[in-house]
mmCIF file of C-alpha atoms in Angstrom:
data_model
loop_
_atom_site.group_PDB
_atom_site.id
_atom_site.type_symbol
_atom_site.label_atom_id
_atom_site.label_comp_id
_atom_site.label_asym_id
_atom_site.label_seq_id
_atom_site.Cartn_x
_atom_site.Cartn_y
_atom_site.Cartn_z
ATOM 1 C CA UNK A 804 62.578 182.143 93.881
ATOM 2 C CA UNK A 805 59.147 183.740 94.257
ATOM 3 C CA UNK A 806 58.893 187.450 95.027
ATOM 4 C CA UNK A 807 56.273 188.504 97.732
ATOM 5 C CA UNK A 808 55.471 192.140 97.916
ATOM 6 C CA UNK A 809 53.368 192.698 101.126
ATOM 7 C CA UNK A 810 52.970 196.462 100.066
ATOM 8 C CA UNK A 811 51.440 195.973 96.546
ATOM 9 C CA UNK A 812 50.087 192.621 97.809
ATOM 10 C CA UNK A 813 51.678 190.572 94.990
ATOM 11 C CA UNK A 814 53.082 187.045 94.508
ATOM 12 C CA UNK A 815 55.415 186.812 91.627
ATOM 13 C CA UNK A 816 56.559 183.404 90.385
ATOM 14 C CA UNK A 817 58.948 182.323 87.679
ATOM 15 C CA UNK A 818 57.935 179.187 85.397
ATOM 16 C CA UNK A 819 60.410 177.945 82.681
ATOM 17 C CA UNK A 820 59.351 175.754 79.823
ATOM 18 C CA UNK A 821 62.215 173.282 79.061
ATOM 19 C CA UNK A 822 62.764 170.706 76.246
ATOM 20 C CA UNK A 823 64.722 169.829 73.135
ATOM 21 C CA UNK A 824 64.981 172.267 70.028
ATOM 22 C CA UNK A 825 61.670 172.752 68.133
ATOM 23 C CA UNK A 826 59.372 170.726 70.514
ATOM 24 C CA UNK A 827 57.021 173.769 70.771
ATOM 25 C CA UNK A 828 58.088 175.771 73.820
ATOM 26 C CA UNK A 829 57.741 179.105 72.126
ATOM 27 C CA UNK A 830 54.507 177.831 70.569
ATOM 28 C CA UNK A 831 52.857 177.306 73.970
ATOM 29 C CA UNK A 832 53.879 180.797 75.011
ATOM 30 C CA UNK A 833 52.304 182.206 71.993
ATOM 31 C CA UNK A 834 49.197 180.245 72.305
ATOM 32 C CA UNK A 835 48.771 181.471 75.934
ATOM 33 C CA UNK A 836 49.660 185.041 74.877
ATOM 34 C CA UNK A 837 46.937 185.087 72.001
ATOM 35 C CA UNK A 838 44.203 183.523 74.308
ATOM 36 C CA UNK A 839 44.766 185.662 77.294
ATOM 37 C CA UNK A 840 42.901 189.007 77.995
ATOM 38 C CA UNK A 841 44.826 192.089 77.254
ATOM 39 C CA UNK A 842 44.390 193.181 80.922
ATOM 40 C CA UNK A 843 45.880 189.925 82.277
ATOM 41 C CA UNK A 844 49.052 189.923 80.390
ATOM 42 C CA UNK A 845 52.182 192.140 79.532
ATOM 43 C CA UNK A 846 54.108 192.101 76.148
ATOM 44 C CA UNK A 847 55.595 188.741 75.031
ATOM 45 C CA UNK A 848 59.341 189.315 74.304
ATOM 46 C CA UNK A 849 61.120 186.597 72.209
ATOM 47 C CA UNK A 850 64.873 186.921 71.830
ATOM 48 C CA UNK A 851 65.063 184.978 68.685
ATOM 49 C CA UNK A 852 67.168 184.461 65.631
ATOM 50 C CA UNK A 853 66.206 185.820 62.166
ATOM 51 C CA UNK A 854 64.803 182.174 61.594
ATOM 52 C CA UNK A 855 62.735 182.245 64.637
ATOM 53 C CA UNK A 856 64.875 179.949 66.638
ATOM 54 C CA UNK A 857 65.022 181.161 70.326
ATOM 55 C CA UNK A 858 68.344 182.621 70.911
ATOM 56 C CA UNK A 859 68.123 183.429 74.569
ATOM 57 C CA UNK A 860 64.740 183.290 75.910
ATOM 58 C CA UNK A 861 61.166 184.082 75.549
ATOM 59 C CA UNK A 862 59.180 186.052 78.292
ATOM 60 C CA UNK A 863 55.473 186.344 78.990
ATOM 61 C CA UNK A 864 54.206 188.067 82.158
ATOM 62 C CA UNK A 865 50.793 186.817 83.122
ATOM 63 C CA UNK A 866 48.354 187.771 85.862
ATOM 64 C CA UNK A 867 46.123 184.890 87.206
ATOM 65 C CA UNK A 868 43.822 186.396 89.718
ATOM 66 C CA UNK A 869 43.815 186.941 93.324
ATOM 67 C CA UNK A 870 44.289 184.666 96.358
ATOM 68 C CA UNK A 871 43.285 185.888 99.684
ATOM 69 C CA UNK A 872 43.940 189.490 98.580
ATOM 70 C CA UNK A 873 47.155 188.675 96.896
ATOM 71 C CA UNK A 874 47.533 189.142 93.048
ATOM 72 C CA UNK A 875 49.261 186.238 91.738
ATOM 73 C CA UNK A 876 51.832 187.048 88.790
ATOM 74 C CA UNK A 877 53.578 184.379 86.894
ATOM 75 C CA UNK A 878 56.613 185.206 84.621
ATOM 76 C CA UNK A 879 56.765 182.573 81.946
ATOM 77 C CA UNK A 880 60.015 181.873 80.354
ATOM 78 C CA UNK A 881 61.265 179.477 77.663
ATOM 79 C CA UNK A 882 64.867 178.204 77.034
ATOM 80 C CA UNK A 883 66.565 178.000 73.799
ATOM 81 C CA UNK A 884 66.434 174.275 73.082
ATOM 82 C CA UNK A 885 69.146 173.760 70.794
ATOM 83 C CA UNK A 886 72.214 171.769 72.306
ATOM 84 C CA UNK A 887 74.911 174.438 72.122
ATOM 85 C CA UNK A 888 72.986 177.138 73.915
ATOM 86 C CA UNK A 889 73.534 175.282 77.268
ATOM 87 C CA UNK A 890 75.098 178.301 79.004
ATOM 88 C CA UNK A 891 72.008 180.561 78.382
ATOM 89 C CA UNK A 892 69.722 177.651 79.659
ATOM 90 C CA UNK A 893 71.494 177.497 82.849
ATOM 91 C CA UNK A 894 70.974 181.222 83.401
ATOM 92 C CA UNK A 895 67.369 181.031 82.699
ATOM 93 C CA UNK A 896 66.765 178.175 85.279
ATOM 94 C CA UNK A 897 68.189 180.644 88.115
ATOM 95 C CA UNK A 898 65.372 181.360 90.613
ATOM 96 C CA UNK A 899 62.989 179.104 88.826
ATOM 97 C CA UNK A 900 59.818 178.385 90.915
ATOM 98 C CA UNK A 901 58.316 175.718 88.674
ATOM 99 C CA UNK A 902 59.400 173.701 85.272
ATOM 100 C CA UNK A 903 57.290 172.537 82.425
ATOM 101 C CA UNK A 904 59.231 169.759 80.487
ATOM 102 C CA UNK A 905 57.907 169.953 76.920
ATOM 103 C CA UNK A 906 58.384 166.542 75.000
ATOM 104 C CA UNK A 907 58.359 166.334 71.432
ATOM 105 C CA UNK A 908 56.236 163.085 70.863
ATOM 106 C CA UNK A 909 57.766 162.220 67.395
ATOM 107 C CA UNK A 910 59.580 158.858 67.442
ATOM 108 C CA UNK A 911 62.552 160.402 65.653
ATOM 109 C CA UNK A 912 62.992 163.043 68.752
ATOM 110 C CA UNK A 913 62.832 160.452 71.373
ATOM 111 C CA UNK A 914 66.883 160.640 71.645
ATOM 112 C CA UNK A 915 66.690 164.536 71.903
ATOM 113 C CA UNK A 916 63.953 164.344 74.503
ATOM 114 C CA UNK A 917 66.067 162.205 76.738
ATOM 115 C CA UNK A 918 69.161 164.312 76.139
ATOM 116 C CA UNK A 919 67.205 167.452 77.199
ATOM 117 C CA UNK A 920 65.889 165.635 80.186
ATOM 118 C CA UNK A 921 69.384 164.889 81.368
ATOM 119 C CA UNK A 922 70.372 168.273 80.669
ATOM 120 C CA UNK A 923 67.646 169.807 82.789
ATOM 121 C CA UNK A 924 68.438 167.667 85.752
ATOM 122 C CA UNK A 925 72.107 168.301 85.616
ATOM 123 C CA UNK A 926 71.485 172.022 85.224
ATOM 124 C CA UNK A 927 69.039 172.042 88.204
ATOM 125 C CA UNK A 928 71.511 170.175 90.313
ATOM 126 C CA UNK A 929 74.172 172.911 89.381
ATOM 127 C CA UNK A 930 71.756 175.574 90.722
ATOM 128 C CA UNK A 931 71.294 173.800 93.780
ATOM 129 C CA UNK A 932 67.809 172.518 93.011
ATOM 130 C CA UNK A 933 66.687 169.065 92.024
ATOM 131 C CA UNK A 934 63.763 167.769 89.878
ATOM 132 C CA UNK A 935 61.929 165.716 92.559
ATOM 133 C CA UNK A 936 61.771 169.036 94.785
ATOM 134 C CA UNK A 937 60.967 171.621 92.007
ATOM 135 C CA UNK A 938 57.352 171.964 91.073
ATOM 136 C CA UNK A 939 57.390 170.059 87.741
ATOM 137 C CA UNK A 940 54.982 168.831 84.952
ATOM 138 C CA UNK A 941 55.427 167.011 81.643
ATOM 139 C CA UNK A 942 53.541 167.725 78.443
ATOM 140 C CA UNK A 943 53.661 165.470 75.430
ATOM 141 C CA UNK A 944 53.447 167.667 72.677
ATOM 142 C CA UNK A 945 52.748 167.240 68.938
ATOM 143 C CA UNK A 946 50.302 164.500 69.354
ATOM 144 C CA UNK A 947 48.931 165.453 65.973
ATOM 145 C CA UNK A 948 52.031 164.395 64.174
ATOM 146 C CA UNK A 949 52.008 161.191 61.978
ATOM 147 C CA UNK A 950 54.905 159.127 63.623
ATOM 148 C CA UNK A 951 54.553 159.716 67.506
ATOM 149 C CA UNK A 952 55.492 157.461 70.335
ATOM 150 C CA UNK A 953 52.524 156.235 72.516
ATOM 151 C CA UNK A 954 52.260 158.089 75.807
ATOM 152 C CA UNK A 955 53.198 154.805 77.639
ATOM 153 C CA UNK A 956 56.415 154.671 75.802
ATOM 154 C CA UNK A 957 57.099 158.331 76.413
ATOM 155 C CA UNK A 958 55.878 158.002 80.097
ATOM 156 C CA UNK A 959 58.461 155.182 80.505
ATOM 157 C CA UNK A 960 61.443 157.028 79.406
ATOM 158 C CA UNK A 961 60.493 160.672 80.378
ATOM 159 C CA UNK A 962 58.224 160.525 83.353
ATOM 160 C CA UNK A 963 59.123 157.494 85.382
ATOM 161 C CA UNK A 964 58.145 159.437 88.483
ATOM 162 C CA UNK A 965 54.606 160.130 87.308
ATOM 163 C CA UNK A 966 54.314 163.758 87.882
ATOM 164 C CA UNK A 967 51.321 165.361 86.241
ATOM 165 C CA UNK A 968 51.445 164.984 82.465
ATOM 166 C CA UNK A 969 49.314 166.242 79.615
ATOM 167 C CA UNK A 970 49.023 165.291 75.915
ATOM 168 C CA UNK A 971 49.187 168.377 73.640
ATOM 169 C CA UNK A 972 49.075 170.095 70.274
ATOM 170 C CA UNK A 973 50.411 173.654 71.124
ATOM 171 C CA UNK A 974 49.641 174.857 67.671
ATOM 172 C CA UNK A 975 45.960 174.378 68.192
ATOM 173 C CA UNK A 976 46.235 175.090 71.975
ATOM 174 C CA UNK A 977 45.253 171.548 72.959
ATOM 175 C CA UNK A 978 46.601 170.892 76.467
ATOM 176 C CA UNK A 979 48.303 174.180 76.784
ATOM 177 C CA UNK A 980 46.329 175.867 79.383
ATOM 178 C CA UNK A 981 45.900 172.304 81.258
ATOM 179 C CA UNK A 982 49.747 172.285 81.471
ATOM 180 C CA UNK A 983 50.124 175.943 82.782
ATOM 181 C CA UNK A 984 47.273 175.420 85.351
ATOM 182 C CA UNK A 985 48.793 172.299 86.612
ATOM 183 C CA UNK A 986 52.384 173.844 87.106
ATOM 184 C CA UNK A 987 50.859 177.100 88.443
ATOM 185 C CA UNK A 988 48.959 175.103 91.066
ATOM 186 C CA UNK A 989 51.974 173.235 92.102
ATOM 187 C CA UNK A 990 54.068 176.316 92.504
ATOM 188 C CA UNK A 991 51.336 177.798 94.720
ATOM 189 C CA UNK A 992 50.869 174.792 96.862
ATOM 190 C CA UNK A 993 54.685 174.787 97.250
ATOM 191 C CA UNK A 994 54.719 178.337 98.446
ATOM 192 C CA UNK A 995 51.650 177.653 100.879
ATOM 193 C CA UNK A 996 54.065 174.902 102.300
ATOM 194 C CA UNK A 997 56.811 177.268 102.694
ATOM 195 C CA UNK A 998 58.973 174.728 101.170
ATOM 196 C CA UNK A 999 61.939 176.891 100.235
ATOM 197 C CA UNK B 112 65.978 175.509 97.710
ATOM 198 C CA UNK B 113 68.922 177.109 96.162
ATOM 199 C CA UNK B 114 68.092 180.820 96.960
ATOM 200 C CA UNK B 115 66.063 182.356 99.623
ATOM 201 C CA UNK B 116 62.731 183.900 98.662
ATOM 202 C CA UNK B 117 62.692 187.736 98.115
ATOM 203 C CA UNK B 118 60.009 189.304 100.466
ATOM 204 C CA UNK B 119 59.308 193.004 100.580
ATOM 205 C CA UNK B 120 57.754 194.583 103.622
ATOM 206 C CA UNK B 121 56.105 197.931 103.654
ATOM 207 C CA UNK B 122 58.833 199.651 105.654
ATOM 208 C CA UNK B 123 61.501 198.575 103.581
ATOM 209 C CA UNK B 124 59.704 199.273 100.561
ATOM 210 C CA UNK B 125 59.411 202.990 101.626
ATOM 211 C CA UNK B 126 63.125 203.111 102.311
ATOM 212 C CA UNK B 127 63.812 201.799 98.971
ATOM 213 C CA UNK B 128 61.345 204.017 97.327
ATOM 214 C CA UNK B 129 63.029 206.943 98.970
ATOM 215 C CA UNK B 130 66.359 206.190 97.824
ATOM 216 C CA UNK B 131 65.080 205.816 94.170
ATOM 217 C CA UNK B 132 63.020 209.008 94.313
ATOM 218 C CA UNK B 133 66.210 210.985 95.715
ATOM 219 C CA UNK B 134 68.374 209.407 92.869
ATOM 220 C CA UNK B 135 66.108 210.366 89.984
ATOM 221 C CA UNK B 136 66.336 213.950 91.170
ATOM 222 C CA UNK B 137 69.942 214.063 92.296
ATOM 223 C CA UNK B 138 71.219 212.568 89.046
ATOM 224 C CA UNK B 139 68.824 214.448 86.869
ATOM 225 C CA UNK B 140 67.710 211.054 85.224
ATOM 226 C CA UNK B 141 64.751 210.261 83.301
ATOM 227 C CA UNK B 142 63.878 206.939 85.088
ATOM 228 C CA UNK B 143 65.523 204.879 87.890
ATOM 229 C CA UNK B 144 64.412 201.475 88.818
ATOM 230 C CA UNK B 145 65.406 198.508 90.896
ATOM 231 C CA UNK B 146 64.920 194.913 90.061
ATOM 232 C CA UNK B 147 65.863 191.673 91.661
ATOM 233 C CA UNK B 148 68.192 189.333 89.789
ATOM 234 C CA UNK B 149 65.512 187.128 88.539
ATOM 235 C CA UNK B 150 63.885 190.137 86.588
ATOM 236 C CA UNK B 151 60.954 191.256 89.098
ATOM 237 C CA UNK B 152 60.464 194.930 89.446
ATOM 238 C CA UNK B 153 60.802 196.238 92.931
ATOM 239 C CA UNK B 154 60.745 199.929 92.774
ATOM 240 C CA UNK B 155 60.533 202.542 90.142
ATOM 241 C CA UNK B 156 60.737 206.341 90.038
ATOM 242 C CA UNK B 157 60.595 209.100 87.310
ATOM 243 C CA UNK B 158 58.892 209.049 83.908
ATOM 244 C CA UNK B 159 57.823 205.443 84.172
ATOM 245 C CA UNK B 160 54.393 206.102 82.244
ATOM 246 C CA UNK B 161 55.616 205.510 78.731
ATOM 247 C CA UNK B 162 57.829 202.483 79.727
ATOM 248 C CA UNK B 163 57.119 198.699 79.802
ATOM 249 C CA UNK B 164 58.846 198.115 83.099
ATOM 250 C CA UNK B 165 57.840 194.527 83.407
ATOM 251 C CA UNK B 166 59.712 193.833 80.081
ATOM 252 C CA UNK B 167 62.445 196.106 81.081
ATOM 253 C CA UNK B 168 62.988 194.438 84.178
ATOM 254 C CA UNK B 169 63.152 190.978 82.640
ATOM 255 C CA UNK B 170 65.472 191.878 79.794
ATOM 256 C CA UNK B 171 67.786 193.774 82.076
ATOM 257 C CA UNK B 172 68.066 190.742 84.439
ATOM 258 C CA UNK B 173 68.773 188.609 81.560
ATOM 259 C CA UNK B 174 71.401 190.949 80.492
ATOM 260 C CA UNK B 175 73.070 190.847 83.857
ATOM 261 C CA UNK B 176 72.908 187.050 83.869
ATOM 262 C CA UNK B 177 74.468 186.875 80.509
ATOM 263 C CA UNK B 178 77.218 189.318 81.484
ATOM 264 C CA UNK B 179 77.710 187.358 84.804
ATOM 265 C CA UNK B 180 78.147 184.235 82.600
ATOM 266 C CA UNK B 181 80.824 186.122 80.573
ATOM 267 C CA UNK B 182 82.541 187.194 83.623
ATOM 268 C CA UNK B 183 82.754 183.581 84.906
ATOM 269 C CA UNK B 184 84.288 182.380 81.744
ATOM 270 C CA UNK B 185 86.824 185.077 82.106
ATOM 271 C CA UNK B 186 87.525 184.109 85.742
ATOM 272 C CA UNK B 187 86.024 187.414 86.734
ATOM 273 C CA UNK B 188 83.843 187.525 89.815
ATOM 274 C CA UNK B 189 81.223 189.759 88.172
ATOM 275 C CA UNK B 190 81.046 192.803 85.879
ATOM 276 C CA UNK B 191 79.160 195.093 88.373
ATOM 277 C CA UNK B 192 78.670 198.109 86.043
ATOM 278 C CA UNK B 193 77.313 198.384 82.587
ATOM 279 C CA UNK B 194 76.721 201.457 80.520
ATOM 280 C CA UNK B 195 74.776 201.512 77.203
ATOM 281 C CA UNK B 196 74.807 204.697 75.137
ATOM 282 C CA UNK B 197 72.103 205.743 72.636
ATOM 283 C CA UNK B 198 71.321 208.592 70.268
ATOM 284 C CA UNK B 199 68.727 209.955 72.546
ATOM 285 C CA UNK B 200 68.922 208.054 75.889
ATOM 286 C CA UNK B 201 71.500 205.959 77.868
ATOM 287 C CA UNK B 202 71.186 203.357 80.405
ATOM 288 C CA UNK B 203 73.371 202.763 83.386
ATOM 289 C CA UNK B 204 73.073 199.381 85.216
ATOM 290 C CA UNK B 205 74.491 198.763 88.456
ATOM 291 C CA UNK B 206 74.664 195.447 90.443
ATOM 292 C CA UNK B 207 73.901 196.119 94.087
ATOM 293 C CA UNK B 208 75.128 193.630 96.794
ATOM 294 C CA UNK B 209 74.840 190.687 94.388
ATOM 295 C CA UNK B 210 70.953 190.821 94.977
ATOM 296 C CA UNK B 211 69.557 193.532 93.181
ATOM 297 C CA UNK B 212 70.120 195.736 90.070
ATOM 298 C CA UNK B 213 69.933 199.499 89.975
ATOM 299 C CA UNK B 214 68.991 200.837 86.504
ATOM 300 C CA UNK B 215 69.170 204.516 85.595
ATOM 301 C CA UNK B 216 67.972 205.872 82.205
ATOM 302 C CA UNK B 217 68.823 209.369 81.322
ATOM 303 C CA UNK B 218 69.405 211.817 78.535
ATOM 304 C CA UNK B 219 71.681 214.633 77.630
ATOM 305 C CA UNK B 220 70.202 216.607 80.553
ATOM 306 C CA UNK B 221 72.783 215.102 82.819
ATOM 307 C CA UNK B 222 76.032 213.355 82.524
ATOM 308 C CA UNK B 223 77.623 209.897 82.907
ATOM 309 C CA UNK B 224 79.955 211.315 85.531
ATOM 310 C CA UNK B 225 77.098 212.555 87.670
ATOM 311 C CA UNK B 226 75.054 209.465 87.383
ATOM 312 C CA UNK B 227 78.014 207.386 88.372
ATOM 313 C CA UNK B 228 78.590 209.401 91.376
ATOM 314 C CA UNK B 229 75.083 209.316 92.512
ATOM 315 C CA UNK B 230 74.573 205.492 91.902
ATOM 316 C CA UNK B 231 77.540 204.908 93.886
ATOM 317 C CA UNK B 232 76.068 206.599 96.877
ATOM 318 C CA UNK B 233 72.680 205.172 96.365
ATOM 319 C CA UNK B 234 74.146 201.793 95.923
ATOM 320 C CA UNK B 235 75.702 201.861 99.402
ATOM 321 C CA UNK B 236 72.160 202.929 100.954
ATOM 322 C CA UNK B 237 70.370 200.152 98.921
ATOM 323 C CA UNK B 238 72.807 197.496 99.849
ATOM 324 C CA UNK B 239 72.285 197.920 103.573
ATOM 325 C CA UNK B 240 68.560 198.074 103.109
ATOM 326 C CA UNK B 241 68.525 194.808 101.097
ATOM 327 C CA UNK B 242 71.119 193.280 103.458
ATOM 328 C CA UNK B 243 68.705 194.009 106.428
ATOM 329 C CA UNK B 244 65.646 192.665 104.483
ATOM 330 C CA UNK B 245 67.350 189.373 103.811
ATOM 331 C CA UNK B 246 67.983 188.954 107.488
ATOM 332 C CA UNK B 247 64.386 189.929 108.184
ATOM 333 C CA UNK B 248 62.875 187.575 105.522
ATOM 334 C CA UNK B 249 65.202 184.681 106.953
ATOM 335 C CA UNK B 250 64.123 185.033 110.538
ATOM 336 C CA UNK B 251 60.338 185.589 109.972
ATOM 337 C CA UNK B 252 60.448 182.807 107.535
ATOM 338 C CA UNK B 253 56.929 182.312 106.147
ATOM 339 C CA UNK B 254 54.283 184.712 107.020
ATOM 340 C CA UNK B 255 50.671 183.390 108.074
ATOM 341 C CA UNK B 256 49.194 184.915 105.031
ATOM 342 C CA UNK B 257 50.429 181.878 103.016
ATOM 343 C CA UNK B 258 49.982 179.106 105.389
ATOM 344 C CA UNK B 259 46.326 180.089 105.498
ATOM 345 C CA UNK B 260 45.857 179.468 101.860
ATOM 346 C CA UNK B 261 43.783 176.415 101.310
ATOM 347 C CA UNK B 262 43.689 173.956 98.438
ATOM 348 C CA UNK B 263 40.256 175.478 97.687
ATOM 349 C CA UNK B 264 41.675 178.934 97.302
ATOM 350 C CA UNK B 265 44.311 177.572 94.811
ATOM 351 C CA UNK B 266 41.399 175.687 92.954
ATOM 352 C CA UNK B 267 39.235 178.641 92.641
ATOM 353 C CA UNK B 268 41.769 180.570 90.970
ATOM 354 C CA UNK B 269 41.807 178.105 88.234
ATOM 355 C CA UNK B 270 37.871 177.658 87.867
ATOM 356 C CA UNK B 271 37.175 180.159 85.139
#
């Protein structure tokens, strides 16, 4: 649910990074935070455990520039990836405008990816959304790891509908901004269509 | 889509701002702000200069969402009021009409009793403003401003 303020001429949108535990959602946000001009970003907040596992969410407010005199602001959130935090994930999906599904490319994590994707679908349905309606992109992260599945294999399992997809190495930033731009663009296009 | 878009127009914004401006004085509070349930800041009044209001808005919404989740588990409809007491400052969080959250930050220059009393009155006023706003946003649907945005405009945003 985007928030349009005609007085301050601002469009605010919410993007959620989803995916299995340790797939690199927080790392995506950290990279964006480190590479963004100070005036375009707010503070990054991580509600994490002592071992840096996300407990509730990470949050990063970001200004992307102006469209027709409207400032566009994106609020980026991550969900906690660990299976048992499902109640928290549902809360964070409320009011979402766009979703990035971060895939852990390692062969050993294929099952975790599929489980998380199914979880995303059912949680969206519970909130009254559906994955084929919400602006949505897929990122194949950790392409630098030794035992990774091929993009074709990952696509067959996790992106059968062929939404925009990006190979990435979030630790070095490869593919991170490409992913963000793609989802932001889809969100704005959806807004333009007035499809909500 | 699941929930209607929140749209804020000039007239309603001034009405909301008048309520929070009055509340900050009447309750003798430090800061008053209003956020929507998704964590977007709508209006603020008082000594906001030192505060990271964007972060506060997002965390407060997360807090309300988590408390709402607990309420559901206990088969409660909602816990509409929260109060956190600190050494120097306190925070009073009130859910208004299931759509927005009214937050009052105050110190020992006032009392919880007074804050609650003033919040109650302000909540009623805010409830009717946001109720009317929801109806207005629903009926006017999308404004021309967004229909006019072209694919080029969107592309340009990402060309740097």
